[in-house]
PDB file of C-alpha atoms (C1' of nucleotides) in Angstrom:
ATOM      1  CA  UNK A   2      31.171 -14.850   8.797  1.00 55.00           C
ATOM      2  CA  UNK A   3      29.457 -10.600   8.945  1.00 53.00           C
ATOM      3  CA  UNK A   4      27.467 -10.110   6.399  1.00 50.00           C
ATOM      4  CA  UNK A   5      29.517  -7.857   4.481  1.00 53.00           C
ATOM      5  CA  UNK A   6      32.257 -10.807   3.828  1.00 55.00           C
ATOM      6  CA  UNK A   7      29.181 -13.375   2.959  1.00 55.00           C
ATOM      7  CA  UNK A   8      28.138 -11.585  -0.640  1.00 55.00           C
ATOM      8  CA  UNK A   9      24.568 -11.544   0.764  1.00 61.00           C
ATOM      9  CA  UNK A  10      22.673  -9.051   0.372  1.00 68.00           C
ATOM     10  CA  UNK A  11      21.659  -7.377   4.158  1.00 77.00           C
ATOM     11  CA  UNK A  12      19.114  -4.796   3.724  1.00 84.00           C
ATOM     12  CA  UNK A  13      18.422  -1.404   5.824  1.00 89.00           C
ATOM     13  CA  UNK A  14      15.645  -0.180   7.084  1.00 90.00           C
ATOM     14  CA  UNK A  15      15.440   3.035   4.552  1.00 92.00           C
ATOM     15  CA  UNK A  16      15.318   0.802   1.777  1.00 95.00           C
ATOM     16  CA  UNK A  17      12.210  -1.111   3.063  1.00 97.00           C
ATOM     17  CA  UNK A  18      10.679   2.183   3.561  1.00 97.00           C
ATOM     18  CA  UNK A  19      11.465   3.172  -0.350  1.00 97.00           C
ATOM     19  CA  UNK A  20      10.535   0.319  -1.808  1.00 97.00           C
ATOM     20  CA  UNK A  21       6.873  -0.220   1.162  1.00 98.00           C
ATOM     21  CA  UNK A  22       6.561   3.086   0.166  1.00 98.00           C
ATOM     22  CA  UNK A  23       6.392   2.857  -3.655  1.00 98.00           C
ATOM     23  CA  UNK A  24       4.278  -0.423  -3.223  1.00 98.00           C
ATOM     24  CA  UNK A  25       1.873   2.135  -1.092  1.00 98.00           C
ATOM     25  CA  UNK A  26       1.594   3.984  -4.372  1.00 98.00           C
ATOM     26  CA  UNK A  27       0.626   0.805  -6.514  1.00 98.00           C
ATOM     27  CA  UNK A  28      -1.800  -0.257  -3.496  1.00 98.00           C
ATOM     28  CA  UNK A  29      -4.504   2.174  -4.791  1.00 98.00           C
ATOM     29  CA  UNK A  30      -7.332   0.845  -7.335  1.00 98.00           C
ATOM     30  CA  UNK A  31      -7.999   4.602  -8.487  1.00 98.00           C
ATOM     31  CA  UNK A  32      -4.239   4.848  -9.502  1.00 98.00           C
ATOM     32  CA  UNK A  33      -3.900   1.105 -11.040  1.00 98.00           C
ATOM     33  CA  UNK A  34      -6.313   2.384 -13.173  1.00 98.00           C
ATOM     34  CA  UNK A  35      -4.874   5.213 -14.996  1.00 98.00           C
ATOM     35  CA  UNK A  36      -1.905   3.730 -15.178  1.00 98.00           C
ATOM     36  CA  UNK A  37      -3.420   1.087 -16.849  1.00 97.00           C
ATOM     37  CA  UNK A  38      -5.334   4.026 -19.073  1.00 97.00           C
ATOM     38  CA  UNK A  39      -1.349   5.146 -19.917  1.00 97.00           C
ATOM     39  CA  UNK A  40      -0.439   1.673 -21.439  1.00 96.00           C
ATOM     40  CA  UNK A  41      -1.051   3.218 -24.696  1.00 93.00           C
ATOM     41  CA  UNK A  42       0.857   6.363 -24.898  1.00 95.00           C
ATOM     42  CA  UNK A  43       0.367   9.257 -23.138  1.00 97.00           C
ATOM     43  CA  UNK A  44      -2.798  10.955 -22.232  1.00 97.00           C
ATOM     44  CA  UNK A  45      -4.388  14.764 -21.198  1.00 97.00           C
ATOM     45  CA  UNK A  46      -5.683  15.136 -17.801  1.00 97.00           C
ATOM     46  CA  UNK A  47      -8.701  16.001 -19.329  1.00 97.00           C
ATOM     47  CA  UNK A  48      -8.582  12.551 -21.253  1.00 97.00           C
ATOM     48  CA  UNK A  49      -8.241  10.737 -18.084  1.00 97.00           C
ATOM     49  CA  UNK A  50     -10.774  12.679 -16.161  1.00 97.00           C
ATOM     50  CA  UNK A  51     -13.365  11.331 -18.280  1.00 96.00           C
ATOM     51  CA  UNK A  52     -12.667   8.048 -18.374  1.00 95.00           C
ATOM     52  CA  UNK A  53     -12.726   7.788 -14.915  1.00 94.00           C
ATOM     53  CA  UNK A  54     -15.269   8.241 -12.298  1.00 92.00           C
ATOM     54  CA  UNK A  55     -13.318  10.382 -10.340  1.00 96.00           C
ATOM     55  CA  UNK A  56     -12.967  13.723  -9.181  1.00 97.00           C
ATOM     56  CA  UNK A  57     -11.314  17.051 -10.831  1.00 97.00           C
ATOM     57  CA  UNK A  58      -9.344  17.461  -7.650  1.00 98.00           C
ATOM     58  CA  UNK A  59      -8.708  13.763  -6.955  1.00 98.00           C
ATOM     59  CA  UNK A  60      -6.866  12.753 -10.198  1.00 98.00           C
ATOM     60  CA  UNK A  61      -4.789  15.433  -9.384  1.00 98.00           C
ATOM     61  CA  UNK A  62      -3.525  14.145  -6.202  1.00 98.00           C
ATOM     62  CA  UNK A  63      -3.638  10.766  -7.918  1.00 98.00           C
ATOM     63  CA  UNK A  64      -1.177  12.006 -10.675  1.00 98.00           C
ATOM     64  CA  UNK A  65       1.015  13.969  -8.535  1.00 98.00           C
ATOM     65  CA  UNK A  66       1.777  10.856  -6.112  1.00 98.00           C
ATOM     66  CA  UNK A  67       2.521   9.301  -9.254  1.00 98.00           C
ATOM     67  CA  UNK A  68       4.686  11.843 -10.641  1.00 97.00           C
ATOM     68  CA  UNK A  69       6.483  11.984  -7.156  1.00 96.00           C
ATOM     69  CA  UNK A  70       7.317   7.176  -6.872  1.00 97.00           C
ATOM     70  CA  UNK A  71       8.788   8.289 -10.491  1.00 96.00           C
ATOM     71  CA  UNK A  72       6.140   6.017 -12.106  1.00 97.00           C
ATOM     72  CA  UNK A  73       4.443   8.721 -14.267  1.00 97.00           C
ATOM     73  CA  UNK A  74       5.558  12.299 -16.080  1.00 97.00           C
ATOM     74  CA  UNK A  75       4.082  15.111 -16.241  1.00 97.00           C
ATOM     75  CA  UNK A  76       4.323  17.520 -19.624  1.00 96.00           C
ATOM     76  CA  UNK A  77       2.604  21.138 -19.366  1.00 95.00           C
ATOM     77  CA  UNK A  78       0.947  22.155 -23.130  1.00 93.00           C
ATOM     78  CA  UNK A  79      -0.474  25.712 -22.316  1.00 91.00           C
ATOM     79  CA  UNK A  80      -3.008  25.424 -20.070  1.00 92.00           C
ATOM     80  CA  UNK A  81      -3.496  21.603 -20.175  1.00 97.00           C
ATOM     81  CA  UNK A  82      -0.959  18.641 -18.851  1.00 98.00           C
ATOM     82  CA  UNK A  83      -0.136  15.619 -20.835  1.00 98.00           C
ATOM     83  CA  UNK A  84       0.803  12.446 -18.272  1.00 98.00           C
ATOM     84  CA  UNK A  85       2.927   9.582 -19.602  1.00 97.00           C
ATOM     85  CA  UNK A  86       4.516   6.372 -18.283  1.00 97.00           C
ATOM     86  CA  UNK A  87       8.075   7.110 -16.996  1.00 95.00           C
ATOM     87  CA  UNK A  88       8.728   3.771 -17.030  1.00 89.00           C
ATOM     88  CA  UNK A  89       6.909   0.454 -18.834  1.00 90.00           C
ATOM     89  CA  UNK A  90       8.695  -1.653 -15.688  1.00 92.00           C
ATOM     90  CA  UNK A  91       5.637  -0.383 -13.555  1.00 95.00           C
ATOM     91  CA  UNK A  92       2.865  -2.760 -16.122  1.00 96.00           C
ATOM     92  CA  UNK A  93       5.477  -5.385 -15.424  1.00 96.00           C
ATOM     93  CA  UNK A  94       4.547  -5.220 -11.907  1.00 96.00           C
ATOM     94  CA  UNK A  95       1.355  -5.513 -12.252  1.00 96.00           C
ATOM     95  CA  UNK A  96       1.163  -8.250 -14.782  1.00 95.00           C
ATOM     96  CA  UNK A  97       3.913  -9.847 -12.356  1.00 95.00           C
ATOM     97  CA  UNK A  98       1.097  -9.791  -8.941  1.00 96.00           C
ATOM     98  CA  UNK A  99      -2.088 -10.598 -12.151  1.00 94.00           C
ATOM     99  CA  UNK A 100      -0.372 -13.832 -12.484  1.00 92.00           C
ATOM    100  CA  UNK A 101       0.266 -14.254  -9.095  1.00 93.00           C
ATOM    101  CA  UNK A 102      -3.611 -13.845  -8.713  1.00 92.00           C
ATOM    102  CA  UNK A 103      -4.357 -16.067 -11.628  1.00 88.00           C
ATOM    103  CA  UNK A 104      -1.913 -19.049 -10.209  1.00 85.00           C
ATOM    104  CA  UNK A 105      -3.861 -18.328  -7.122  1.00 82.00           C
ATOM    105  CA  UNK A 106      -7.221 -18.805  -8.131  1.00 79.00           C
ATOM    106  CA  UNK A 107      -6.404 -22.418 -10.216  1.00 82.00           C
ATOM    107  CA  UNK A 108      -5.082 -23.536  -7.103  1.00 76.00           C
ATOM    108  CA  UNK A 109      -8.685 -22.339  -4.876  1.00 73.00           C
ATOM    109  CA  UNK A 110     -10.477 -23.884  -8.054  1.00 74.00           C
ATOM    110  CA  UNK A 111      -8.683 -26.991  -7.596  1.00 68.00           C
ATOM    111  CA  UNK A 112      -8.764 -26.896  -4.196  1.00 65.00           C
ATOM    112  CA  UNK A 113     -12.439 -26.574  -3.960  1.00 68.00           C
ATOM    113  CA  UNK A 114     -12.729 -29.241  -6.831  1.00 64.00           C
ATOM    114  CA  UNK A 115     -10.680 -31.498  -4.839  1.00 57.00           C
ATOM    115  CA  UNK A 116     -12.997 -31.397  -1.857  1.00 50.00           C
ATOM    116  CA  UNK A 117     -15.872 -31.660  -3.908  1.00 52.00           C
ATOM    117  CA  UNK A 118     -14.477 -35.261  -4.933  1.00 49.00           C
ATOM    118  CA  UNK A 119     -13.493 -36.472  -1.793  1.00 46.00           C
ATOM    119  CA  UNK A 120     -16.011 -38.387   0.701  1.00 44.00           C
ATOM    120  CA  UNK A 121     -16.593 -36.754   3.933  1.00 42.00           C
TER     121      UNK A 121
ATOM    122  CA  UNK B  28     -15.766  -2.192 -32.314  1.00 54.00           C
ATOM    123  CA  UNK B  29     -16.716  -3.545 -28.735  1.00 53.00           C
ATOM    124  CA  UNK B  30     -14.209  -4.066 -26.222  1.00 50.00           C
ATOM    125  CA  UNK B  31     -14.443  -7.846 -25.820  1.00 53.00           C
ATOM    126  CA  UNK B  32     -13.409  -8.624 -29.772  1.00 55.00           C
ATOM    127  CA  UNK B  33     -11.331  -6.197 -30.000  1.00 54.00           C
ATOM    128  CA  UNK B  34      -8.814  -8.411 -27.777  1.00 54.00           C
ATOM    129  CA  UNK B  35      -8.009  -5.999 -25.795  1.00 61.00           C
ATOM    130  CA  UNK B  36      -8.076  -6.653 -21.540  1.00 68.00           C
ATOM    131  CA  UNK B  37     -10.174  -4.673 -20.186  1.00 77.00           C
ATOM    132  CA  UNK B  38      -9.768  -5.260 -15.863  1.00 83.00           C
ATOM    133  CA  UNK B  39     -12.773  -4.847 -13.852  1.00 89.00           C
ATOM    134  CA  UNK B  40     -13.262  -2.626 -10.820  1.00 91.00           C
ATOM    135  CA  UNK B  41     -12.913  -5.608  -8.977  1.00 92.00           C
ATOM    136  CA  UNK B  42      -9.943  -6.797 -10.145  1.00 95.00           C
ATOM    137  CA  UNK B  43      -7.993  -3.555  -9.813  1.00 97.00           C
ATOM    138  CA  UNK B  44      -9.144  -3.665  -5.938  1.00 97.00           C
ATOM    139  CA  UNK B  45      -7.641  -7.417  -5.758  1.00 97.00           C
ATOM    140  CA  UNK B  46      -3.955  -5.871  -7.056  1.00 97.00           C
ATOM    141  CA  UNK B  47      -4.555  -2.507  -5.450  1.00 98.00           C
ATOM    142  CA  UNK B  48      -4.961  -5.056  -1.876  1.00 98.00           C
ATOM    143  CA  UNK B  49      -2.254  -7.009  -2.303  1.00 98.00           C
ATOM    144  CA  UNK B  50       0.520  -4.584  -3.543  1.00 98.00           C
ATOM    145  CA  UNK B  51      -0.839  -2.985   0.009  1.00 98.00           C
ATOM    146  CA  UNK B  52       0.624  -5.919   1.682  1.00 98.00           C
ATOM    147  CA  UNK B  53       3.615  -5.444   0.506  1.00 98.00           C
ATOM    148  CA  UNK B  54       3.747  -1.397   0.862  1.00 98.00           C
ATOM    149  CA  UNK B  55       4.570  -2.048   4.830  1.00 98.00           C
ATOM    150  CA  UNK B  56       8.341  -2.258   5.296  1.00 98.00           C
ATOM    151  CA  UNK B  57       7.959  -4.928   8.283  1.00 98.00           C
ATOM    152  CA  UNK B  58       6.265  -6.896   5.833  1.00 98.00           C
ATOM    153  CA  UNK B  59       9.107  -6.487   3.090  1.00 98.00           C
ATOM    154  CA  UNK B  60      11.513  -7.297   5.421  1.00 98.00           C
ATOM    155  CA  UNK B  61       9.790 -10.536   6.735  1.00 98.00           C
ATOM    156  CA  UNK B  62       9.751 -11.659   3.880  1.00 98.00           C
ATOM    157  CA  UNK B  63      13.093 -11.322   3.159  1.00 97.00           C
ATOM    158  CA  UNK B  64      14.184 -12.869   5.983  1.00 97.00           C
ATOM    159  CA  UNK B  65      11.972 -16.553   4.751  1.00 97.00           C
ATOM    160  CA  UNK B  66      13.771 -15.813   1.210  1.00 96.00           C
ATOM    161  CA  UNK B  67      16.466 -18.456   2.516  1.00 94.00           C
ATOM    162  CA  UNK B  68      13.669 -21.068   3.550  1.00 95.00           C
ATOM    163  CA  UNK B  69      11.422 -21.800   6.585  1.00 97.00           C
ATOM    164  CA  UNK B  70      11.825 -19.940   9.716  1.00 98.00           C
ATOM    165  CA  UNK B  71      10.010 -20.344  12.744  1.00 98.00           C
ATOM    166  CA  UNK B  72       8.135 -17.470  14.057  1.00 98.00           C
ATOM    167  CA  UNK B  73      10.281 -17.292  17.100  1.00 97.00           C
ATOM    168  CA  UNK B  74      13.019 -17.148  15.103  1.00 97.00           C
ATOM    169  CA  UNK B  75      11.522 -13.897  13.121  1.00 98.00           C
ATOM    170  CA  UNK B  76      10.126 -12.443  16.251  1.00 97.00           C
ATOM    171  CA  UNK B  77      14.328 -12.672  18.058  1.00 96.00           C
ATOM    172  CA  UNK B  78      15.220 -10.801  14.247  1.00 95.00           C
ATOM    173  CA  UNK B  79      12.528  -8.501  13.880  1.00 94.00           C
ATOM    174  CA  UNK B  80      12.691  -5.217  16.209  1.00 92.00           C
ATOM    175  CA  UNK B  81       9.078  -5.836  16.513  1.00 96.00           C
ATOM    176  CA  UNK B  82       6.443  -7.039  19.656  1.00 97.00           C
ATOM    177  CA  UNK B  83       4.795 -10.430  19.341  1.00 98.00           C
ATOM    178  CA  UNK B  84       1.841  -9.783  18.506  1.00 98.00           C
ATOM    179  CA  UNK B  85       2.676  -6.693  15.611  1.00 98.00           C
ATOM    180  CA  UNK B  86       4.572 -10.051  13.999  1.00 98.00           C
ATOM    181  CA  UNK B  87       1.936 -12.299  14.074  1.00 98.00           C
ATOM    182  CA  UNK B  88      -0.366  -9.665  12.858  1.00 98.00           C
ATOM    183  CA  UNK B  89       1.676  -9.099   9.903  1.00 98.00           C
ATOM    184  CA  UNK B  90       2.402 -12.957   9.380  1.00 98.00           C
ATOM    185  CA  UNK B  91      -1.270 -13.352   9.009  1.00 98.00           C
ATOM    186  CA  UNK B  92      -2.127 -10.801   6.689  1.00 98.00           C
ATOM    187  CA  UNK B  93       0.882 -11.724   4.470  1.00 98.00           C
ATOM    188  CA  UNK B  94      -0.174 -15.805   4.488  1.00 97.00           C
ATOM    189  CA  UNK B  95      -4.185 -13.956   3.569  1.00 97.00           C
ATOM    190  CA  UNK B  96      -2.449 -12.856   0.488  1.00 97.00           C
ATOM    191  CA  UNK B  97      -0.877 -16.008  -0.406  1.00 96.00           C
ATOM    192  CA  UNK B  98       2.589 -14.565   0.280  1.00 97.00           C
ATOM    193  CA  UNK B  99       3.027 -16.638   3.227  1.00 98.00           C
ATOM    194  CA  UNK B 100       2.038 -20.530   4.568  1.00 97.00           C
ATOM    195  CA  UNK B 101       1.602 -21.239   8.366  1.00 97.00           C
ATOM    196  CA  UNK B 102       2.441 -24.871   9.340  1.00 97.00           C
ATOM    197  CA  UNK B 103       2.084 -25.363  12.848  1.00 96.00           C
ATOM    198  CA  UNK B 104       4.285 -28.488  14.310  1.00 94.00           C
ATOM    199  CA  UNK B 105       3.543 -28.308  18.147  1.00 93.00           C
ATOM    200  CA  UNK B 106       3.278 -25.538  20.162  1.00 95.00           C
ATOM    201  CA  UNK B 107       5.720 -23.841  17.545  1.00 97.00           C
ATOM    202  CA  UNK B 108       4.781 -22.007  14.277  1.00 98.00           C
ATOM    203  CA  UNK B 109       6.698 -22.376  11.056  1.00 98.00           C
ATOM    204  CA  UNK B 110       6.083 -19.772   7.945  1.00 98.00           C
ATOM    205  CA  UNK B 111       7.698 -19.976   4.434  1.00 98.00           C
ATOM    206  CA  UNK B 112       7.187 -18.316   1.347  1.00 97.00           C
ATOM    207  CA  UNK B 113       4.183 -19.677  -1.484  1.00 95.00           C
ATOM    208  CA  UNK B 114       5.379 -17.879  -3.760  1.00 89.00           C
ATOM    209  CA  UNK B 115       8.499 -17.499  -5.098  1.00 90.00           C
ATOM    210  CA  UNK B 116       7.176 -14.907  -7.532  1.00 93.00           C
ATOM    211  CA  UNK B 117       6.798 -11.906  -4.277  1.00 95.00           C
ATOM    212  CA  UNK B 118      10.843 -11.462  -3.885  1.00 96.00           C
ATOM    213  CA  UNK B 119      10.397 -10.667  -7.960  1.00 96.00           C
ATOM    214  CA  UNK B 120       8.179  -8.622  -7.768  1.00 96.00           C
ATOM    215  CA  UNK B 121      10.881  -6.895  -4.574  1.00 96.00           C
ATOM    216  CA  UNK B 122      13.567  -7.211  -6.988  1.00 95.00           C
ATOM    217  CA  UNK B 123      11.901  -5.348  -9.867  1.00 95.00           C
ATOM    218  CA  UNK B 124      10.362  -2.569  -7.777  1.00 96.00           C
ATOM    219  CA  UNK B 125      14.319  -2.712  -6.543  1.00 95.00           C
ATOM    220  CA  UNK B 126      16.018  -2.596  -9.929  1.00 93.00           C
ATOM    221  CA  UNK B 127      13.256   0.266 -10.974  1.00 93.00           C
ATOM    222  CA  UNK B 128      14.923   2.329  -7.939  1.00 93.00           C
ATOM    223  CA  UNK B 129      18.140   1.696  -8.696  1.00 88.00           C
ATOM    224  CA  UNK B 130      17.470   2.987 -12.082  1.00 85.00           C
ATOM    225  CA  UNK B 131      16.121   6.288 -10.954  1.00 83.00           C
ATOM    226  CA  UNK B 132      19.031   6.807  -7.999  1.00 80.00           C
ATOM    227  CA  UNK B 133      21.495   6.101 -11.350  1.00 82.00           C
ATOM    228  CA  UNK B 134      19.132   8.966 -13.208  1.00 76.00           C
ATOM    229  CA  UNK B 135      18.599  11.446 -10.564  1.00 73.00           C
ATOM    230  CA  UNK B 136      22.579  10.991  -9.727  1.00 73.00           C
ATOM    231  CA  UNK B 137      23.344  11.382 -13.927  1.00 68.00           C
ATOM    232  CA  UNK B 138      21.196  14.551 -13.101  1.00 66.00           C
ATOM    233  CA  UNK B 139      23.030  16.647 -10.981  1.00 68.00           C
ATOM    234  CA  UNK B 140      26.097  15.841 -12.705  1.00 64.00           C
ATOM    235  CA  UNK B 141      24.982  16.968 -15.255  1.00 57.00           C
ATOM    236  CA  UNK B 142      23.498  20.160 -13.385  1.00 49.00           C
ATOM    237  CA  UNK B 143      26.794  20.629 -11.831  1.00 52.00           C
ATOM    238  CA  UNK B 144      29.039  20.824 -14.754  1.00 48.00           C
ATOM    239  CA  UNK B 145      26.598  23.048 -17.036  1.00 47.00           C
ATOM    240  CA  UNK B 146      27.238  26.584 -16.505  1.00 44.00           C
ATOM    241  CA  UNK B 147      24.232  28.332 -15.231  1.00 42.00           C
TER     242      UNK B 147
ATOM    243  C1'  DT C   5      -6.492 -31.932  36.269  1.00 96.34           C
ATOM    244  C1'  DT C   6      -3.189 -27.585  36.688  1.00 96.34           C
ATOM    245  C1'  DT C   7       0.912 -24.640  35.164  1.00 96.34           C
ATOM    246  C1'  DC C   8       3.742 -23.030  31.735  1.00 96.34           C
ATOM    247  C1'  DT C   9       4.600 -21.987  26.861  1.00 96.34           C
ATOM    248  C1'  DC C  10       3.704 -20.124  22.861  1.00 96.34           C
ATOM    249  C1'  DC C  11       1.065 -17.525  19.272  1.00 96.34           C
ATOM    250  C1'  DA C  12      -3.468 -15.932  17.594  1.00 96.34           C
ATOM    251  C1'  DT C  13      -6.846 -12.385  18.636  1.00 96.34           C
ATOM    252  C1'  DT C  14      -8.822  -8.480  20.878  1.00 96.34           C
ATOM    253  C1'  DC C  15      -9.359  -3.318  22.131  1.00 96.34           C
ATOM    254  C1'  DC C  16      -7.931   0.610  22.427  1.00 96.34           C
ATOM    255  C1'  DC C  17      -5.392   5.080  20.359  1.00 96.34           C
ATOM    256  C1'  DA C  18      -2.465   7.322  17.264  1.00 96.34           C
ATOM    257  C1'  DT C  19      -1.333   8.170  12.621  1.00 96.34           C
ATOM    258  C1'  DA C  20      -2.049   7.845   7.686  1.00 96.34           C
ATOM    259  C1'  DT C  21      -4.605   8.145   3.473  1.00 96.34           C
ATOM    260  C1'  DC C  22      -8.756   8.943   0.624  1.00 96.34           C
ATOM    261  C1'  DG C  23     -12.671  11.444  -1.367  1.00 96.34           C
ATOM    262  C1'  DT C  24     -14.628  16.416  -1.292  1.00 96.34           C
ATOM    263  C1'  DT C  25     -15.120  21.026  -1.484  1.00 96.34           C
ATOM    264  C1'  DG C  26     -13.655  25.472  -1.668  1.00 96.34           C
ATOM    265  C1'  DT C  27     -10.107  28.025  -3.029  1.00 96.34           C
ATOM    266  C1'  DA C  28      -5.861  29.815  -5.458  1.00 96.34           C
ATOM    267  C1'  DC C  29      -2.706  30.007  -9.398  1.00 96.34           C
ATOM    268  C1'  DG C  30      -1.584  30.171 -14.324  1.00 96.34           C
ATOM    269  C1'  DG C  31      -2.469  30.550 -19.255  1.00 96.34           C
ATOM    270  C1'  DG C  32      -5.281  32.117 -22.896  1.00 96.34           C
ATOM    271  C1'  DA C  33      -9.015  35.194 -25.198  1.00 96.34           C
ATOM    272  C1'  DA C  34     -11.679  39.176 -25.022  1.00 96.34           C
TER     273       DA C  34
ATOM    274  C1'  DT D  28      -6.830  45.353 -17.946  1.00 96.34           C
ATOM    275  C1'  DT D  29     -10.598  41.524 -16.934  1.00 96.34           C
ATOM    276  C1'  DC D  30     -12.731  36.789 -17.715  1.00 96.34           C
ATOM    277  C1'  DC D  31     -12.531  32.084 -18.007  1.00 96.34           C
ATOM    278  C1'  DC D  32     -10.815  27.625 -18.044  1.00 96.34           C
ATOM    279  C1'  DG D  33      -7.706  23.837 -17.051  1.00 96.34           C
ATOM    280  C1'  DT D  34      -5.370  22.115 -12.906  1.00 96.34           C
ATOM    281  C1'  DA D  35      -3.057  22.190  -8.536  1.00 96.34           C
ATOM    282  C1'  DC D  36      -3.119  23.100  -3.666  1.00 96.34           C
ATOM    283  C1'  DA D  37      -5.653  23.286   1.611  1.00 96.34           C
ATOM    284  C1'  DA D  38      -8.584  22.610   4.696  1.00 96.34           C
ATOM    285  C1'  DC D  39     -11.949  19.711   6.145  1.00 96.34           C
ATOM    286  C1'  DG D  40     -14.004  14.778   7.807  1.00 96.34           C
ATOM    287  C1'  DA D  41     -15.024  10.012   7.471  1.00 96.34           C
ATOM    288  C1'  DT D  42     -12.352   5.948   7.478  1.00 96.34           C
ATOM    289  C1'  DA D  43      -8.415   2.480   7.274  1.00 96.34           C
ATOM    290  C1'  DT D  44      -4.159   1.129   9.297  1.00 96.34           C
ATOM    291  C1'  DG D  45       0.071   0.009  11.679  1.00 96.34           C
ATOM    292  C1'  DG D  46       1.212  -0.421  17.284  1.00 96.34           C
ATOM    293  C1'  DG D  47       0.691  -1.318  22.111  1.00 96.34           C
ATOM    294  C1'  DA D  48      -1.298  -3.691  26.145  1.00 96.34           C
ATOM    295  C1'  DA D  49      -3.884  -6.868  27.173  1.00 96.34           C
ATOM    296  C1'  DT D  50      -6.320 -11.216  26.674  1.00 96.34           C
ATOM    297  C1'  DG D  51      -7.450 -15.604  25.036  1.00 96.34           C
ATOM    298  C1'  DG D  52      -6.704 -20.284  23.326  1.00 96.34           C
ATOM    299  C1'  DA D  53      -4.005 -24.657  21.951  1.00 96.34           C
ATOM    300  C1'  DG D  54      -0.882 -27.345  23.025  1.00 96.34           C
ATOM    301  C1'  DA D  55       2.964 -30.078  26.294  1.00 96.34           C
ATOM    302  C1'  DA D  56       4.999 -30.804  31.459  1.00 96.34           C
ATOM    303  C1'  DA D  57       4.146 -31.997  35.174  1.00 96.34           C
TER     304       DA D  57
END
DNA sequence: TTTCTCCATTCCCATATCGTTGTACGGGAA
DNA sequence: TTCCCGTACAACGATATGGGAATGGAGAAA
């Protein structure tokens, strides 16, 4: 039975590339911190620059990447630029990942506790 | 009022590094395809190698990365090795990202349609 | 034991990406 | 107009990462 008739989804290589590319955008600590700073609402480039400990050029590049990925929108107001989360689901992704890591940490902790109780 | 008393979570740089590192693991098309292949259950290394169009060394390296990230578990059975998803939530992450991309695509489509209807 | 299979690891190269520096663009004020 | 400020872009070096080829190592069979 061919996949087309099985009802099962068969992702194409292009889809994997696209999804992986967006995960890679989230695979940068500085960009995660920037997204986190935008969680409370719109922020100006200057305020982000003041908060983060990165250079102006670096900030601009990271924000460009986030905009191209569709995670953030850019709004120009005179000489100033304001950034905003384009989609709150991005934060859901981060929270989901954090939950996973937390579970792993707990499991590791229990494993260590078990080993300490066990008589080798 | 300090952050510690505001109830607001202030992630550390180490947490951003950790989360970003795990997102980077998902930022590889081949690894996403491997995770997808494991969605239906345990698979042997040989069957994964037969399905994917990558070299044996490459497969082994990718699976090692997935195991170290805690996404996959490795089980040895004689000379054979079987891999299994360690956490179904990984698939949730991928689905969430796909939903986002789908929404973007729809938005882009509507935008194009609007422009086509508009008289410039 | 030897030999074979299956998988992991190591080394090397090509490519990609991050951060810095310097520069260019664009808007507002003088 | 000229100047300054805020931001984006380009070019560079350093580092990281994926892929291929070769090697290593564990286990099973002879």
